[in-house]
Short mmCIF file of N, CA and C in Angstrom, two decimals:
data_model
loop_
_atom_site.label_atom_id
_atom_site.label_comp_id
_atom_site.label_asym_id
_atom_site.label_seq_id
_atom_site.Cartn_x
_atom_site.Cartn_y
_atom_site.Cartn_z
N MET A 217 5.43 2.04 -33.79
CA MET A 217 4.34 2.14 -32.84
C MET A 217 4.80 3.09 -31.73
N ILE A 218 3.95 4.04 -31.42
CA ILE A 218 4.31 4.98 -30.36
C ILE A 218 3.60 4.61 -29.07
N LYS A 219 4.16 5.07 -27.97
CA LYS A 219 3.57 4.79 -26.67
C LYS A 219 2.72 6.00 -26.27
N ILE A 220 1.48 5.74 -25.84
CA ILE A 220 0.63 6.82 -25.35
C ILE A 220 0.22 6.53 -23.91
N THR A 221 -0.25 7.57 -23.24
CA THR A 221 -0.65 7.48 -21.84
C THR A 221 -1.99 8.18 -21.67
N ASP A 222 -2.49 8.18 -20.43
CA ASP A 222 -3.71 8.94 -20.14
C ASP A 222 -3.56 10.39 -20.58
N GLU A 223 -2.35 10.94 -20.43
CA GLU A 223 -2.12 12.36 -20.74
C GLU A 223 -2.02 12.63 -22.23
N THR A 224 -1.55 11.69 -23.03
CA THR A 224 -1.32 11.95 -24.46
C THR A 224 -2.38 11.33 -25.37
N TYR A 225 -3.32 10.60 -24.81
CA TYR A 225 -4.37 9.91 -25.59
C TYR A 225 -5.16 10.86 -26.48
N ASP A 226 -5.72 11.92 -25.90
CA ASP A 226 -6.56 12.85 -26.68
C ASP A 226 -5.79 13.47 -27.84
N THR A 227 -4.58 13.88 -27.60
CA THR A 227 -3.77 14.49 -28.65
C THR A 227 -3.53 13.49 -29.79
N PHE A 228 -3.21 12.25 -29.44
CA PHE A 228 -2.97 11.22 -30.46
C PHE A 228 -4.22 10.99 -31.31
N ILE A 229 -5.36 10.83 -30.68
CA ILE A 229 -6.60 10.52 -31.39
C ILE A 229 -7.02 11.65 -32.33
N LYS A 230 -6.79 12.88 -31.92
CA LYS A 230 -7.33 14.02 -32.65
C LYS A 230 -6.40 14.64 -33.68
N LYS A 231 -5.09 14.31 -33.64
CA LYS A 231 -4.18 14.98 -34.56
C LYS A 231 -4.11 14.25 -35.91
N GLY A 232 -4.16 15.03 -36.97
CA GLY A 232 -3.98 14.47 -38.31
C GLY A 232 -5.19 13.75 -38.86
N GLU A 233 -5.04 13.30 -40.09
CA GLU A 233 -6.14 12.67 -40.82
C GLU A 233 -6.05 11.15 -40.87
N LYS A 234 -4.93 10.60 -40.46
CA LYS A 234 -4.73 9.16 -40.58
C LYS A 234 -5.66 8.39 -39.64
N ILE A 235 -5.95 7.14 -40.02
CA ILE A 235 -6.66 6.22 -39.13
C ILE A 235 -5.73 5.92 -37.96
N LYS A 236 -6.29 5.92 -36.77
CA LYS A 236 -5.51 5.65 -35.56
C LYS A 236 -5.89 4.27 -35.01
N ILE A 237 -4.89 3.49 -34.65
CA ILE A 237 -5.09 2.19 -34.02
C ILE A 237 -4.42 2.26 -32.65
N ILE A 238 -5.16 1.89 -31.62
CA ILE A 238 -4.56 1.81 -30.29
C ILE A 238 -4.58 0.35 -29.86
N LYS A 239 -3.42 -0.13 -29.44
CA LYS A 239 -3.31 -1.48 -28.87
C LYS A 239 -3.24 -1.31 -27.36
N LEU A 240 -4.28 -1.77 -26.67
CA LEU A 240 -4.26 -1.75 -25.22
C LEU A 240 -3.70 -3.08 -24.76
N GLY A 241 -2.75 -3.03 -23.85
CA GLY A 241 -2.12 -4.26 -23.38
C GLY A 241 -1.48 -4.07 -22.02
N ALA A 242 -0.73 -5.10 -21.60
CA ALA A 242 -0.04 -5.07 -20.32
C ALA A 242 1.25 -5.87 -20.44
N THR A 243 2.21 -5.54 -19.60
CA THR A 243 3.50 -6.22 -19.65
C THR A 243 3.39 -7.69 -19.26
N TRP A 244 2.41 -8.05 -18.42
CA TRP A 244 2.24 -9.44 -17.98
C TRP A 244 1.46 -10.29 -18.99
N CYS A 245 0.95 -9.67 -20.05
CA CYS A 245 0.12 -10.38 -21.05
C CYS A 245 1.00 -10.88 -22.19
N ASN A 246 1.15 -12.19 -22.29
CA ASN A 246 2.01 -12.78 -23.33
C ASN A 246 1.54 -12.43 -24.75
N PRO A 247 0.25 -12.59 -25.09
CA PRO A 247 -0.19 -12.20 -26.44
C PRO A 247 0.05 -10.72 -26.74
N CYS A 248 -0.06 -9.87 -25.71
CA CYS A 248 0.21 -8.44 -25.90
C CYS A 248 1.66 -8.22 -26.30
N GLN A 249 2.55 -8.94 -25.64
CA GLN A 249 3.98 -8.80 -25.93
C GLN A 249 4.32 -9.39 -27.31
N MET A 250 3.68 -10.51 -27.66
CA MET A 250 3.90 -11.13 -28.97
C MET A 250 3.47 -10.21 -30.10
N ALA A 251 2.47 -9.36 -29.84
CA ALA A 251 1.93 -8.48 -30.87
C ALA A 251 2.81 -7.27 -31.17
N ILE A 252 3.74 -6.96 -30.29
CA ILE A 252 4.53 -5.73 -30.46
C ILE A 252 5.36 -5.73 -31.75
N PRO A 253 6.21 -6.75 -32.02
CA PRO A 253 6.99 -6.69 -33.27
C PRO A 253 6.13 -6.63 -34.54
N PRO A 254 5.05 -7.45 -34.67
CA PRO A 254 4.23 -7.33 -35.87
C PRO A 254 3.53 -5.97 -35.97
N CYS A 255 3.13 -5.41 -34.85
CA CYS A 255 2.49 -4.08 -34.89
C CYS A 255 3.49 -3.01 -35.33
N ASN A 256 4.73 -3.15 -34.89
CA ASN A 256 5.77 -2.22 -35.35
C ASN A 256 5.97 -2.35 -36.86
N GLU A 257 5.94 -3.59 -37.37
CA GLU A 257 6.07 -3.81 -38.81
C GLU A 257 4.90 -3.18 -39.56
N LEU A 258 3.66 -3.40 -39.08
CA LEU A 258 2.49 -2.82 -39.73
C LEU A 258 2.54 -1.30 -39.70
N SER A 259 3.03 -0.76 -38.60
CA SER A 259 3.14 0.69 -38.47
C SER A 259 4.03 1.26 -39.58
N LYS A 260 5.11 0.55 -39.90
CA LYS A 260 6.01 1.00 -40.97
C LYS A 260 5.40 0.73 -42.35
N GLU A 261 4.84 -0.47 -42.53
CA GLU A 261 4.27 -0.84 -43.83
C GLU A 261 3.11 0.06 -44.24
N MET A 262 2.33 0.51 -43.28
CA MET A 262 1.11 1.27 -43.57
C MET A 262 1.22 2.72 -43.10
N GLU A 263 2.45 3.23 -42.97
CA GLU A 263 2.65 4.55 -42.37
C GLU A 263 1.96 5.69 -43.10
N ASN A 264 1.65 5.52 -44.38
CA ASN A 264 0.95 6.58 -45.12
C ASN A 264 -0.53 6.66 -44.76
N ASP A 265 -1.08 5.57 -44.20
CA ASP A 265 -2.52 5.50 -43.94
C ASP A 265 -2.90 5.47 -42.47
N ILE A 266 -2.02 4.93 -41.62
CA ILE A 266 -2.40 4.72 -40.23
C ILE A 266 -1.28 5.15 -39.28
N GLU A 267 -1.66 5.29 -38.02
CA GLU A 267 -0.71 5.43 -36.92
C GLU A 267 -1.14 4.43 -35.86
N ILE A 268 -0.18 3.67 -35.34
CA ILE A 268 -0.48 2.69 -34.30
C ILE A 268 0.18 3.14 -33.01
N ALA A 269 -0.59 3.11 -31.93
CA ALA A 269 -0.07 3.46 -30.62
C ALA A 269 -0.33 2.32 -29.65
N GLU A 270 0.49 2.28 -28.62
CA GLU A 270 0.36 1.27 -27.59
C GLU A 270 0.06 1.96 -26.26
N LEU A 271 -0.92 1.42 -25.53
CA LEU A 271 -1.27 1.97 -24.23
C LEU A 271 -1.23 0.85 -23.21
N ASP A 272 -0.44 1.04 -22.14
CA ASP A 272 -0.35 0.06 -21.06
C ASP A 272 -1.51 0.33 -20.09
N ILE A 273 -2.39 -0.67 -19.91
CA ILE A 273 -3.59 -0.46 -19.11
C ILE A 273 -3.27 -0.24 -17.62
N GLU A 274 -2.11 -0.70 -17.19
CA GLU A 274 -1.75 -0.51 -15.78
C GLU A 274 -1.16 0.87 -15.55
N GLU A 275 -0.45 1.39 -16.55
CA GLU A 275 0.12 2.73 -16.43
C GLU A 275 -0.91 3.82 -16.73
N SER A 276 -1.91 3.49 -17.54
CA SER A 276 -2.92 4.47 -17.96
C SER A 276 -4.33 3.88 -17.77
N PRO A 277 -4.74 3.68 -16.52
CA PRO A 277 -6.04 3.04 -16.26
C PRO A 277 -7.25 3.89 -16.65
N ASN A 278 -7.10 5.22 -16.69
CA ASN A 278 -8.25 6.07 -17.00
C ASN A 278 -8.74 5.86 -18.43
N VAL A 279 -7.80 5.86 -19.38
CA VAL A 279 -8.18 5.63 -20.78
C VAL A 279 -8.72 4.21 -20.96
N ALA A 280 -8.05 3.24 -20.36
CA ALA A 280 -8.51 1.84 -20.47
C ALA A 280 -9.94 1.71 -19.97
N THR A 281 -10.26 2.35 -18.85
CA THR A 281 -11.61 2.31 -18.30
C THR A 281 -12.60 3.03 -19.22
N SER A 282 -12.22 4.20 -19.72
CA SER A 282 -13.13 4.97 -20.58
C SER A 282 -13.42 4.24 -21.89
N LEU A 283 -12.49 3.37 -22.33
CA LEU A 283 -12.70 2.61 -23.57
C LEU A 283 -13.32 1.23 -23.29
N ASN A 284 -13.73 1.00 -22.06
CA ASN A 284 -14.36 -0.26 -21.65
C ASN A 284 -13.49 -1.47 -21.94
N CYS A 285 -12.21 -1.35 -21.66
CA CYS A 285 -11.28 -2.45 -21.88
C CYS A 285 -11.53 -3.52 -20.83
N ARG A 286 -11.95 -4.72 -21.28
CA ARG A 286 -12.23 -5.81 -20.37
C ARG A 286 -11.23 -6.95 -20.50
N SER A 287 -10.52 -7.00 -21.62
CA SER A 287 -9.48 -8.01 -21.81
C SER A 287 -8.44 -7.46 -22.77
N VAL A 288 -7.24 -8.00 -22.68
CA VAL A 288 -6.15 -7.55 -23.54
C VAL A 288 -5.53 -8.73 -24.26
N PRO A 289 -4.95 -8.53 -25.42
CA PRO A 289 -4.86 -7.24 -26.10
C PRO A 289 -6.19 -6.83 -26.71
N LEU A 290 -6.39 -5.54 -26.75
CA LEU A 290 -7.58 -4.96 -27.37
C LEU A 290 -7.10 -3.90 -28.35
N PHE A 291 -7.52 -4.05 -29.60
CA PHE A 291 -7.18 -3.09 -30.65
C PHE A 291 -8.42 -2.26 -30.94
N ILE A 292 -8.26 -0.95 -30.97
CA ILE A 292 -9.38 -0.06 -31.24
C ILE A 292 -9.00 0.85 -32.40
N LYS A 293 -9.91 0.93 -33.38
CA LYS A 293 -9.69 1.76 -34.57
C LYS A 293 -10.50 3.06 -34.45
N PHE A 294 -9.83 4.17 -34.75
CA PHE A 294 -10.46 5.49 -34.73
C PHE A 294 -10.33 6.15 -36.09
N LYS A 295 -11.41 6.78 -36.53
CA LYS A 295 -11.38 7.62 -37.72
C LYS A 295 -11.95 8.98 -37.34
N ASN A 296 -11.24 10.02 -37.70
CA ASN A 296 -11.66 11.39 -37.38
C ASN A 296 -11.97 11.56 -35.90
N GLY A 297 -11.17 10.94 -35.05
CA GLY A 297 -11.34 11.07 -33.61
C GLY A 297 -12.45 10.24 -33.00
N GLN A 298 -13.14 9.45 -33.83
CA GLN A 298 -14.25 8.64 -33.33
C GLN A 298 -13.91 7.15 -33.40
N GLN A 299 -14.28 6.42 -32.36
CA GLN A 299 -14.07 4.98 -32.35
C GLN A 299 -15.01 4.33 -33.35
N VAL A 300 -14.45 3.49 -34.24
CA VAL A 300 -15.28 2.85 -35.26
C VAL A 300 -15.30 1.32 -35.17
N SER A 301 -14.30 0.74 -34.50
CA SER A 301 -14.24 -0.72 -34.49
C SER A 301 -13.29 -1.20 -33.40
N GLN A 302 -13.51 -2.46 -32.96
CA GLN A 302 -12.62 -3.09 -31.98
C GLN A 302 -12.28 -4.50 -32.42
N GLN A 303 -11.10 -4.94 -32.02
CA GLN A 303 -10.65 -6.31 -32.26
C GLN A 303 -10.08 -6.80 -30.94
N VAL A 304 -10.70 -7.85 -30.36
CA VAL A 304 -10.22 -8.39 -29.09
C VAL A 304 -9.33 -9.59 -29.37
N GLY A 305 -8.20 -9.64 -28.68
CA GLY A 305 -7.27 -10.75 -28.85
C GLY A 305 -6.27 -10.48 -29.96
N TRP A 306 -5.26 -11.32 -30.02
CA TRP A 306 -4.22 -11.19 -31.04
C TRP A 306 -4.55 -12.11 -32.20
N PRO A 307 -5.02 -11.55 -33.33
CA PRO A 307 -5.44 -12.38 -34.46
C PRO A 307 -4.29 -12.80 -35.37
N GLY A 308 -3.11 -12.25 -35.17
CA GLY A 308 -2.00 -12.45 -36.09
C GLY A 308 -1.87 -11.23 -36.99
N LYS A 309 -0.70 -11.05 -37.56
CA LYS A 309 -0.42 -9.85 -38.33
C LYS A 309 -1.33 -9.68 -39.54
N GLU A 310 -1.51 -10.74 -40.33
CA GLU A 310 -2.30 -10.60 -41.56
C GLU A 310 -3.77 -10.30 -41.28
N LYS A 311 -4.35 -10.98 -40.29
CA LYS A 311 -5.76 -10.71 -39.95
C LYS A 311 -5.92 -9.31 -39.36
N LEU A 312 -4.93 -8.87 -38.59
CA LEU A 312 -4.99 -7.52 -38.05
C LEU A 312 -4.93 -6.50 -39.19
N LYS A 313 -4.08 -6.76 -40.17
CA LYS A 313 -3.95 -5.86 -41.33
C LYS A 313 -5.28 -5.80 -42.09
N GLU A 314 -5.92 -6.94 -42.28
CA GLU A 314 -7.24 -6.96 -42.95
C GLU A 314 -8.26 -6.14 -42.15
N TRP A 315 -8.25 -6.30 -40.84
CA TRP A 315 -9.18 -5.55 -39.98
C TRP A 315 -8.92 -4.05 -40.10
N ILE A 316 -7.65 -3.68 -40.10
CA ILE A 316 -7.31 -2.25 -40.22
C ILE A 316 -7.82 -1.69 -41.54
N LYS A 317 -7.69 -2.45 -42.62
CA LYS A 317 -8.11 -1.98 -43.94
C LYS A 317 -9.62 -1.97 -44.11
N SER A 318 -10.35 -2.78 -43.34
CA SER A 318 -11.81 -2.82 -43.46
C SER A 318 -12.39 -1.51 -42.93
N SER A 319 -13.59 -1.18 -43.39
CA SER A 319 -14.15 0.13 -42.98
C SER A 319 -14.80 0.12 -41.63
#
């Protein structure tokens, strides 16, 4: 999982053909922190199909605001640079993987 910021968000979303997943979170959010190791695992397991990035809402408030982030963790799926789906809360690794694979 790579770290993105307000400055690197556009480049991440637009580069390449893979599905992009952004996890919006914060250091004070326990579920956000719990999600990091499983997201790193999914990033490796599914590296041929997806890229997962992490965005700290306190360090990068502009992107968080533009994506209408109201609670964390918030997972957002992008295809071809367009937002296609959201998952609010930490569903666990297997449910997150199912969500990523769904269209």
